[in-house]
Short mmCIF file of C-alpha atoms and ligand atoms in Angstrom, two decimals:
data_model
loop_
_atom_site.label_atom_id
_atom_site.label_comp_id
_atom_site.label_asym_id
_atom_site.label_seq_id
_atom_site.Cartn_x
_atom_site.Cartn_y
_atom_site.Cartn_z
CA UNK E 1 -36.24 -6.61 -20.61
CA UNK E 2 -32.88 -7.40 -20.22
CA UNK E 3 -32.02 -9.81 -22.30
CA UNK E 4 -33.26 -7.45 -25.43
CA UNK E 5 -29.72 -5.48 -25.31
CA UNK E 6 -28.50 -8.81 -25.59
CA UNK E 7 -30.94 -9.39 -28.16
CA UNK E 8 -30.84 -6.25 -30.35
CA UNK E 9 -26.91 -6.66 -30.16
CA UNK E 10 -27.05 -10.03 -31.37
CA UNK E 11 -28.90 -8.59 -34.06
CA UNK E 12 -26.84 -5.88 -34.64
CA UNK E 13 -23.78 -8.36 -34.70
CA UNK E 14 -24.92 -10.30 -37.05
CA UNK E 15 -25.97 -6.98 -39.59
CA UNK E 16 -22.32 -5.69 -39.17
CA UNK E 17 -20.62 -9.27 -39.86
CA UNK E 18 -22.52 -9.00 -43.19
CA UNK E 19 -22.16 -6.15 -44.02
CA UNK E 20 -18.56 -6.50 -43.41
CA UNK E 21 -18.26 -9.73 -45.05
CA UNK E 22 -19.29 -7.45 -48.54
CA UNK E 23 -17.35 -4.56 -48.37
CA UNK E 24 -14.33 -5.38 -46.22
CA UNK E 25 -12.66 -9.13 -46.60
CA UNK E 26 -12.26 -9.42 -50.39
CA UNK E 27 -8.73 -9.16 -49.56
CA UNK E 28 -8.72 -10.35 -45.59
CA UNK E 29 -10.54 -13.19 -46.43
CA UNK E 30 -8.45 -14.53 -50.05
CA UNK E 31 -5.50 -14.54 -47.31
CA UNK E 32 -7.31 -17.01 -45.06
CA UNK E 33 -7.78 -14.26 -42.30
CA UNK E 34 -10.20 -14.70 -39.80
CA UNK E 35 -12.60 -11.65 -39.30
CA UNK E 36 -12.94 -11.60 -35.00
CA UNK E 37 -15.10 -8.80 -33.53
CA UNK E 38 -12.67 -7.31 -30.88
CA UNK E 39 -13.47 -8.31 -27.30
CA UNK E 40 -14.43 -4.66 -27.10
CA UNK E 41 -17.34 -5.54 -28.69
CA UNK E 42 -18.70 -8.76 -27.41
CA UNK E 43 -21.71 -6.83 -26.17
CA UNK E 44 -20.82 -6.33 -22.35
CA UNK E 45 -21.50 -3.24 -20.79
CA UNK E 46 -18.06 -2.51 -19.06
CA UNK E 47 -17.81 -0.79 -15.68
CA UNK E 48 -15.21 -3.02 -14.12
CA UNK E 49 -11.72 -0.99 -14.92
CA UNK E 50 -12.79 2.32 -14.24
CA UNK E 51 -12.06 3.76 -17.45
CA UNK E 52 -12.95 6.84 -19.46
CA UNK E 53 -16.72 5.83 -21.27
CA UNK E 54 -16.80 9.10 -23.25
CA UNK E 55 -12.82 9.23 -24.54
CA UNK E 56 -10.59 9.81 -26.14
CA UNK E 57 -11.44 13.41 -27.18
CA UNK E 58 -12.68 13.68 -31.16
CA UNK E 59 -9.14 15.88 -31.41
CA UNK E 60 -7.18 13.39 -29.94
CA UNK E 61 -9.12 10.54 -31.96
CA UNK E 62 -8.00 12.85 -34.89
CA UNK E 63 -4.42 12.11 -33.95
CA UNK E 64 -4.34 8.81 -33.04
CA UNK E 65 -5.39 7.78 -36.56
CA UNK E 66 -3.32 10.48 -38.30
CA UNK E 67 -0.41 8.77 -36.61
CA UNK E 68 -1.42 5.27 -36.76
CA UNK E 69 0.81 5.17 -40.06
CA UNK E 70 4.00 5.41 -38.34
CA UNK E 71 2.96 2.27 -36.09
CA UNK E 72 5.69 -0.26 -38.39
CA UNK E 73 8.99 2.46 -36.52
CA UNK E 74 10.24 1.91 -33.72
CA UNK E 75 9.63 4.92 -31.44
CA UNK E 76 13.02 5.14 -31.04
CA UNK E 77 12.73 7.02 -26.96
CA UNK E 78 11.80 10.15 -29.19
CA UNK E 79 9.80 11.11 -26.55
CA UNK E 80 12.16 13.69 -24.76
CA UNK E 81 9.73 16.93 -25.81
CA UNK E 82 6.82 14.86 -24.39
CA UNK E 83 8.47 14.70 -21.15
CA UNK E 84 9.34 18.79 -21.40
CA UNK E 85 5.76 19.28 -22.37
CA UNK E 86 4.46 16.60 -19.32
CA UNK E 87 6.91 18.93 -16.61
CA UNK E 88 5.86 22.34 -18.22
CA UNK E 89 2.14 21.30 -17.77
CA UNK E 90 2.89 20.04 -14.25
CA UNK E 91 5.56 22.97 -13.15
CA UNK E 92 8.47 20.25 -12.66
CA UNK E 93 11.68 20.34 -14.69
CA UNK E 94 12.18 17.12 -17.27
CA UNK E 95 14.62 15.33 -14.96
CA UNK E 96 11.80 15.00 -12.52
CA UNK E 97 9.52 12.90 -15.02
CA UNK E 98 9.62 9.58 -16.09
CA UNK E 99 7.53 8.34 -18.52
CA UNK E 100 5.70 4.57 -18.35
CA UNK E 101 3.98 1.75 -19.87
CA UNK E 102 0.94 2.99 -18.02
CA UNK E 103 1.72 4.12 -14.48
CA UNK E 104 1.29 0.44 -13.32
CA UNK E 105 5.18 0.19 -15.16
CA UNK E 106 5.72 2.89 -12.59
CA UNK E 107 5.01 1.12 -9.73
CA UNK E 108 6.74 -1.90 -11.16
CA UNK E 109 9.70 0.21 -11.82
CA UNK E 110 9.52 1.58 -7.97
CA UNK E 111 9.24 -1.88 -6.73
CA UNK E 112 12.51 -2.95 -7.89
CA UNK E 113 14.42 0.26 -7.31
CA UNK E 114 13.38 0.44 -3.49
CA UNK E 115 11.67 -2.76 -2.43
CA UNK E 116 13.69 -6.31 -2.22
CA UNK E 117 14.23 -9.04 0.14
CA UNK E 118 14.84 -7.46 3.23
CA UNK E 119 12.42 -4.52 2.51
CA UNK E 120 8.79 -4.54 2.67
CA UNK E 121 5.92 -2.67 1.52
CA UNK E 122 3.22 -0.81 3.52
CA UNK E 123 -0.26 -0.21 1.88
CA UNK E 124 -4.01 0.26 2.59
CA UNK E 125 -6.62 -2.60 2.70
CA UNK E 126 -8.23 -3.03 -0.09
CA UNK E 127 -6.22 -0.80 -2.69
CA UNK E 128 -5.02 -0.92 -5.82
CA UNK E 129 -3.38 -4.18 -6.46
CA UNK E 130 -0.76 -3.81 -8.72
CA UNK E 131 2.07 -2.11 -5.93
CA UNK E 132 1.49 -5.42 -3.66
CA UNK E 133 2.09 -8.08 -7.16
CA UNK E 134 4.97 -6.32 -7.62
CA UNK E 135 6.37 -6.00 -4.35
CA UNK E 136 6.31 -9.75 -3.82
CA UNK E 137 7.64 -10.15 -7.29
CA UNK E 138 10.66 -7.88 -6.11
CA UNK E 139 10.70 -10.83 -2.98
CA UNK E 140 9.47 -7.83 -0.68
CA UNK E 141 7.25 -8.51 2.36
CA UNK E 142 3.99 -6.83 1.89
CA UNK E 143 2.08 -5.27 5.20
CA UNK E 144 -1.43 -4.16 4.35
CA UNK E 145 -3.57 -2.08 7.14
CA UNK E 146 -7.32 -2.09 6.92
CA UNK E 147 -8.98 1.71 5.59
CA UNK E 148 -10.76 3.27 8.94
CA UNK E 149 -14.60 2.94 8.96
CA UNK E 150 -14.35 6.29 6.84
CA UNK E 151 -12.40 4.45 4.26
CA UNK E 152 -9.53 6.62 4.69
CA UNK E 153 -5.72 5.29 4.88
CA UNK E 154 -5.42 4.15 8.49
CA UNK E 155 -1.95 6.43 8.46
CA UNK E 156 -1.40 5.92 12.01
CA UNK E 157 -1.59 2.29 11.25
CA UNK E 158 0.61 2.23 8.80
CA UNK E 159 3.14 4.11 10.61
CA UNK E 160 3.05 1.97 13.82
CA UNK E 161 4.57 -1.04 11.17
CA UNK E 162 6.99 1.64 9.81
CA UNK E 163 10.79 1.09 10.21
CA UNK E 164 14.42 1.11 8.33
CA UNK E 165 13.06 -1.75 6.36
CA UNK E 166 10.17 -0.50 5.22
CA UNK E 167 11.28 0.59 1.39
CA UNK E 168 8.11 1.97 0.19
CA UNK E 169 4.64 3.06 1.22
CA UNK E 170 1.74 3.02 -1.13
CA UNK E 171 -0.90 5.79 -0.87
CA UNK E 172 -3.72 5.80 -3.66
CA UNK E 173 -5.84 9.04 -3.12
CA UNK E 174 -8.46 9.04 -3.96
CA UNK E 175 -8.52 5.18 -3.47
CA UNK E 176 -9.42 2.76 -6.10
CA UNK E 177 -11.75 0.65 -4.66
CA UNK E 178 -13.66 2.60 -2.61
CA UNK E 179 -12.64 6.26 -4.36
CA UNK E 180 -12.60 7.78 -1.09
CA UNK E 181 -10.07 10.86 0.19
CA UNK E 182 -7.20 10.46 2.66
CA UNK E 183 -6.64 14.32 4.33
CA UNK E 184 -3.53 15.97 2.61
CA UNK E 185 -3.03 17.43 5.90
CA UNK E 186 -2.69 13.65 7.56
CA UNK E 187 -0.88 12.26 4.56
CA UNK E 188 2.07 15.21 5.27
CA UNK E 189 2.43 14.54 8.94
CA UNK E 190 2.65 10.58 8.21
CA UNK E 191 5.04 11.42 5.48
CA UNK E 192 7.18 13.61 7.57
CA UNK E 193 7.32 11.11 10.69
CA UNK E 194 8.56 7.88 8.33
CA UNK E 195 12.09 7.10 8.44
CA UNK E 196 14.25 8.73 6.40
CA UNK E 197 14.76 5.78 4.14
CA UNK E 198 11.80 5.42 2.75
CA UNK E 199 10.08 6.22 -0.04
CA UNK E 200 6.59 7.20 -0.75
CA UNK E 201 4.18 6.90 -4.04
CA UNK E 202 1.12 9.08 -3.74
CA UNK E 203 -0.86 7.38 -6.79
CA UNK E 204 -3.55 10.18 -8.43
CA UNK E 205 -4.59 8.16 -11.12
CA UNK E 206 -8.15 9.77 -10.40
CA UNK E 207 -6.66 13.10 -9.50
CA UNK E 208 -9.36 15.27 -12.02
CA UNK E 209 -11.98 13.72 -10.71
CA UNK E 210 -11.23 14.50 -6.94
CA UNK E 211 -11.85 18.39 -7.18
CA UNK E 212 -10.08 20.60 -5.41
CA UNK E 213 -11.03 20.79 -0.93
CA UNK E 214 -9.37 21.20 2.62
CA UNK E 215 -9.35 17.78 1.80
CA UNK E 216 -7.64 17.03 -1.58
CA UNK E 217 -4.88 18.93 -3.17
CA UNK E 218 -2.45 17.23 -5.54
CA UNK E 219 1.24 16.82 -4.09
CA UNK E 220 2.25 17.84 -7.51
CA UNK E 221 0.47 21.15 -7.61
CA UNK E 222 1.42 21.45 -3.99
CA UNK E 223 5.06 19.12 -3.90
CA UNK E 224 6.66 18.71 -0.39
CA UNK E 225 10.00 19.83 -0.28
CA UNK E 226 10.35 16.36 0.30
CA UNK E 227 13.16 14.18 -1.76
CA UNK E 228 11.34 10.93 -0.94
CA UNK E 229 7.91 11.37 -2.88
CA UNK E 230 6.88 10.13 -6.06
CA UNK E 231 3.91 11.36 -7.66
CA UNK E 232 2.29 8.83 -10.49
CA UNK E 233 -0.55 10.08 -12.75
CA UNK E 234 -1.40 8.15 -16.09
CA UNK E 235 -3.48 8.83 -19.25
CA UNK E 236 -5.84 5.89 -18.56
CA UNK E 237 -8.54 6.98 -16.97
CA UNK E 238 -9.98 10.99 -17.69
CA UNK E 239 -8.04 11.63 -20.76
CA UNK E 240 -9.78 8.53 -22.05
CA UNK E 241 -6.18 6.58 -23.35
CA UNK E 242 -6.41 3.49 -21.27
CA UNK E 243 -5.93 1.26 -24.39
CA UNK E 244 -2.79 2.95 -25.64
CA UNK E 245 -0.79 2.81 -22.44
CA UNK E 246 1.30 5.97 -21.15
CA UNK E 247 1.43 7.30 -17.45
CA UNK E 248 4.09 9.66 -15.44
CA UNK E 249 5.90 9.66 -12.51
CA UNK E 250 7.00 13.14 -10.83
CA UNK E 251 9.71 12.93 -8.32
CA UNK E 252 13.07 14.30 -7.28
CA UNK E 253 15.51 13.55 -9.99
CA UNK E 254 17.34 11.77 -7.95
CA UNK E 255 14.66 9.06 -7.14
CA UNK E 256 13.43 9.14 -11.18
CA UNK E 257 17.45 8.31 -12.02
CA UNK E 258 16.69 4.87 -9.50
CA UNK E 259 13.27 4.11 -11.14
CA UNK E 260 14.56 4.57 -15.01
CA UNK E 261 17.14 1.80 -14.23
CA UNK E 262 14.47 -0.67 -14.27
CA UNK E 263 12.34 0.80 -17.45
CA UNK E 264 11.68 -1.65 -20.25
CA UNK E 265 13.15 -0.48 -23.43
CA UNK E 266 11.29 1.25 -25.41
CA UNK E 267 7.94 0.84 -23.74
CA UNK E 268 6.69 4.04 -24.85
CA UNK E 269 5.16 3.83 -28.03
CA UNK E 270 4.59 6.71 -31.19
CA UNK E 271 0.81 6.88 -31.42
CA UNK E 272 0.32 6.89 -27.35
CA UNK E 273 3.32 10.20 -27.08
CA UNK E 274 1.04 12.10 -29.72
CA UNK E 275 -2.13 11.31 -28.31
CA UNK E 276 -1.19 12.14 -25.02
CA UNK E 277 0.73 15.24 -26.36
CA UNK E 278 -3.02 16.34 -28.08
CA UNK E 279 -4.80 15.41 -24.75
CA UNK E 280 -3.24 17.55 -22.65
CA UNK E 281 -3.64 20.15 -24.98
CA UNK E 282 -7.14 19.80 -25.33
CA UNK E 283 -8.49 21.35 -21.61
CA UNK E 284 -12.17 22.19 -22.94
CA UNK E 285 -12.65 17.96 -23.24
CA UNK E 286 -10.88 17.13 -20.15
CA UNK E 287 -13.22 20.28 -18.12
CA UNK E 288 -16.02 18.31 -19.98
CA UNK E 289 -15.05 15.22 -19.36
CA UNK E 290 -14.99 15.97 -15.50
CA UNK E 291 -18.32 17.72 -15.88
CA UNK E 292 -20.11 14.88 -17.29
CA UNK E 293 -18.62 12.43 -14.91
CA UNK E 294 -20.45 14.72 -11.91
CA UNK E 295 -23.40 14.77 -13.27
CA UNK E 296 -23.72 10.57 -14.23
CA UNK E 297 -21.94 10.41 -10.42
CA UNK E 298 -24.88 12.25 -8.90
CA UNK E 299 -27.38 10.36 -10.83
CA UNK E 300 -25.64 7.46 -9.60
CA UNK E 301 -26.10 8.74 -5.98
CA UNK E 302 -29.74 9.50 -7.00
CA UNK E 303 -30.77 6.16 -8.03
CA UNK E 304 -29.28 4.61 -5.32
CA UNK E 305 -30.87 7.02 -2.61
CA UNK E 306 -34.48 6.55 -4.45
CA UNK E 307 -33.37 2.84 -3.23
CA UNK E 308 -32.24 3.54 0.34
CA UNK E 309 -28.85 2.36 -0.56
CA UNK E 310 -26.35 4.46 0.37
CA UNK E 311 -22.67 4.13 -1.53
CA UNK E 312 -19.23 5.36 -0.24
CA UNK E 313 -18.76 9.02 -0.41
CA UNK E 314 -17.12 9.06 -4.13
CA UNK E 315 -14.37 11.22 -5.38
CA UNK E 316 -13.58 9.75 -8.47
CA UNK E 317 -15.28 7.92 -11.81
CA UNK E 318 -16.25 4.95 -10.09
CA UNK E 319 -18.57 3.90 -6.58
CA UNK E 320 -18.24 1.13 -4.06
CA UNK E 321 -20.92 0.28 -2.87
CA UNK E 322 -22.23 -2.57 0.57
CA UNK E 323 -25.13 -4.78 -1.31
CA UNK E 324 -24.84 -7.07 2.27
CA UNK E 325 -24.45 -10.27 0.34
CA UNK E 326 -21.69 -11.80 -1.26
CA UNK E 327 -20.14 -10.02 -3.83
CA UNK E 328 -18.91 -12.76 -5.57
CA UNK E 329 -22.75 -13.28 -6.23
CA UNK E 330 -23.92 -9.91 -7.11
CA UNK E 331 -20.71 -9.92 -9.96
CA UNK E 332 -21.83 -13.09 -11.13
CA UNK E 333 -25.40 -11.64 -11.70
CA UNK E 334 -24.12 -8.65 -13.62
CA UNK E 335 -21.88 -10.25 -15.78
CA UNK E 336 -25.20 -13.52 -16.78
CA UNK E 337 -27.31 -9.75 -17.60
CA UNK E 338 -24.17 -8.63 -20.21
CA UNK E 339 -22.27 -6.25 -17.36
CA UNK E 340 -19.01 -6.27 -16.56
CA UNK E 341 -18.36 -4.83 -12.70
CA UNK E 342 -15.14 -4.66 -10.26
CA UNK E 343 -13.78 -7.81 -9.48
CA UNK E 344 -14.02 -8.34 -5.33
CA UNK E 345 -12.34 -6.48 -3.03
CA UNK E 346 -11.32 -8.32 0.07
CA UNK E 347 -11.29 -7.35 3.05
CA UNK E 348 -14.81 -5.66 1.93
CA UNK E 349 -16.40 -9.20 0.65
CA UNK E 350 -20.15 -7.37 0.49
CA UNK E 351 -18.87 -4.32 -1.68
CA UNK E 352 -18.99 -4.20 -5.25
CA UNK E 353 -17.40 -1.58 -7.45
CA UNK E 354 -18.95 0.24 -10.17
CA UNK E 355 -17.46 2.78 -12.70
CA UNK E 356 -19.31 5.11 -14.32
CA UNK E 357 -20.31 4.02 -17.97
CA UNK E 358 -22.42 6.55 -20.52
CA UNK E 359 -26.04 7.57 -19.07
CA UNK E 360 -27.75 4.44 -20.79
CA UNK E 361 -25.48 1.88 -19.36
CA UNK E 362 -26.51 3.06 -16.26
CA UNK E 363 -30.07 2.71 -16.90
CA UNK E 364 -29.03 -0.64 -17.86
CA UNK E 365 -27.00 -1.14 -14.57
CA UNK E 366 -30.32 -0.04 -12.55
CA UNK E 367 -32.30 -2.40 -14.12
CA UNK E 368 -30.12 -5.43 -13.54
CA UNK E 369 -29.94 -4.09 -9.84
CA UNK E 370 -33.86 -3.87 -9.77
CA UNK E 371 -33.32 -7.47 -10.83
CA UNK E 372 -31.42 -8.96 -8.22
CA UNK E 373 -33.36 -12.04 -6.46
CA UNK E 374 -32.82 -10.80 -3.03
CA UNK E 375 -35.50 -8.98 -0.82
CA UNK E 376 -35.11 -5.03 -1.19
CA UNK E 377 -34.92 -4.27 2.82
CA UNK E 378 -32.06 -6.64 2.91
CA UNK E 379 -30.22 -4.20 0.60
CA UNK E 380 -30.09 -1.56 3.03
CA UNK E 381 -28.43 -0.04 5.97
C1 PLP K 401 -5.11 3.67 -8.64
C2 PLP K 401 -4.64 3.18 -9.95
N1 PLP K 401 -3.36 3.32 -10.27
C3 PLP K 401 -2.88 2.91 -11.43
C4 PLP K 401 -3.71 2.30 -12.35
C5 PLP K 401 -3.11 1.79 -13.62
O1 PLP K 401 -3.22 2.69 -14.60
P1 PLP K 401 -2.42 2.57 -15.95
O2 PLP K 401 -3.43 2.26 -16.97
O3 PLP K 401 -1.80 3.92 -16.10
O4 PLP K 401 -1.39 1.51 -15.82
C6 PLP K 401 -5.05 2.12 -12.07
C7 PLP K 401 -5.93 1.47 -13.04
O5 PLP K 401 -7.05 1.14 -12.81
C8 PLP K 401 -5.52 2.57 -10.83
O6 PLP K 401 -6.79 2.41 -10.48
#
């Protein structure tokens, strides 16, 4: 049953390497070049990096390959009405945006502006990992502290290690792994009791998917009038352009002026500023995008429920979930039945991460699950 995905794309493989092989290498293969499938498509469902399964929009699709012929320019930082049309869409003014290589070259960019030996770095337990790589390659201390039992950022925690050398706290909400909310209101009094030297990112890489609450509200549709927060949002995950590389920070300009210092040169490439440009644009896909990615998260909820397993709460395109073993084992399962999921999480060593893929790799997903060689009660809380 589940090898015969496997199977069929074996199959499949081998129909599109010949067909391939007549219409396509006459002039690939007379210069001696190799035809490779992409590692896209060596037949692994993915739900391991949390990305967009139904993007990029057809529109933007439309412009990526009508600009696709400028890809031998340089883009030359032609980008400045990007960033205008980035600020207008957020309410900012340009000099608070700064454009990057994805927003992970935002965080490296605010590791080496505010971190350094000497400084440290204060984050949740498990989070994002990119901040903390880059912190210790900025020779920055790095203090984690453990979610609470809600999975919420222990803020009180992380304040009692605050002090004038802590150069930057990192707040993902909702938080990749276990896409759970930290309370705006709890994140603003932490914010306004840290020293006065430090800065904060709030990172909202999943902010579309977190829906608006008492809970959740974006602190760029509701900034602080605070000089010391940086906001970073990317194009990765619901506008569906994780491939092509282009997030955002929004800050005061002061702080953005620090960051840019450290921005590789012309990291921003042409066919990523048009596609994002046409993405933004294109609300309907983005309102369906979200839409979708309820529903497939409720089914998700469903089919573990008709289980008696019971995820984390999930605001976002992805869901942790305890399987009480180790997750190094239940990964290794996935990936022997063709699935890709999140890598481990430590502290949470029984949790295993799953984004969202299209409704059939789900199906997919629930019957490797069904499959897994340990007794069903022990699944359970
Ligand atoms: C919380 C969070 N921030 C940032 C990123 C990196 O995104 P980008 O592709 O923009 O570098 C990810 C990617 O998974 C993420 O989960």
């Amino acid at each position: 049953m589940i090898t015969s995905r496997r199977a069929f794309l074996r199959v499949l493989g081998g129909g599109t390497t010949a067909s391939i092989a007549l219409h396509w290498p006459m002039t690939a293969a007379s210069r001696g070049v190799a035809f490779e499938p992409s590692k896209q498509d060596d037949g692994f469902i993915r739900l391991n990096s949390n990305e967009n399964p139904f993007g990029p929009s057809p529109k933007v699709e439309e412009v990526i390959k009508a600009t696709s012929s400028s890809a031998n320019r340089y883009p030359l930082r032609q980008y400045s009405w990007l960033i205008e049309k980035i600020a207008a869409s957020n309410r900012v003014k340009p000099e608070q945006v700064l454009l990057g290589c994805g927003s992970t070259e935002i965080l490296r960019m605010a590791a080496f502006a505010f971190l350094g030996s000497g400084k440290h770095l204060i984050q949740a337990s498990p989070t994002f990992e990119a901040m903390e790589r880059y912190a210790r390659s900025a020779n920055s201390e790095v203090l984690s502290v453990r979610l609470t039992p809600a999975f919420a950022h222990d803020l009180d925690g992380m304040l009692a290690h605050a002090s004038d050398s802590t150069g930057l706290v990192y707040i993902c909400n909702p938080n990749n792994p276990t896409a759970s909310l930290t309370a705006r209101k709890d994140i603003e009094n932490f914010i306004h009791n840290l020293p006065a030297s430090t800065v904060v990112i709030i990172d909202e890489a999943y902010h579309h998917y977190a829906g608006q609450s008492g809970t959740y509200a974006s602190f760029i549709e509701r900034p602080l009038n605070d000089e010391r927060v940086i906001v970073t949002r990317t194009f990765s995950k619901v506008y569906g352009l994780a491939g092509l590389r282009l997030g955002y920070a929004v800050a005061s300009p002061k702080l953005i002026l620090q960051m840019r210092k450290f921005a590789t040169e012309s990291s921003i490439n042409a066919i990523v500023t048009q596609a994002a440009a046409a993405a933004l644009d294109d609300v309907n896909a983005i309102d369906d995008f979200v839409q979708r990615n309820t529903n497939d998260r409720q089914e998700f909820f469903n089919q573990a429920m008709a289980r008696a397993v019971k995820p984390i709460d999930s605001r976002a395109n992805f869901v942790m979930l305890n399987t009480f073993h180790p997750a190094d084992e239940v990964i290794e399962h996935f990936r022997k039945n063709n699935i890709l999921i999140g890598r481990r999480f430590p502290p949470l060593d029984t949790y295993i991460r799953v984004s969202l893929g299209r409704p059939e790799e789900m199906h997919t997903f629930w019957q490797v699950w069904d499959a897994l060689p340990y007794p069903k009660h022990s699944m359970q809380h």
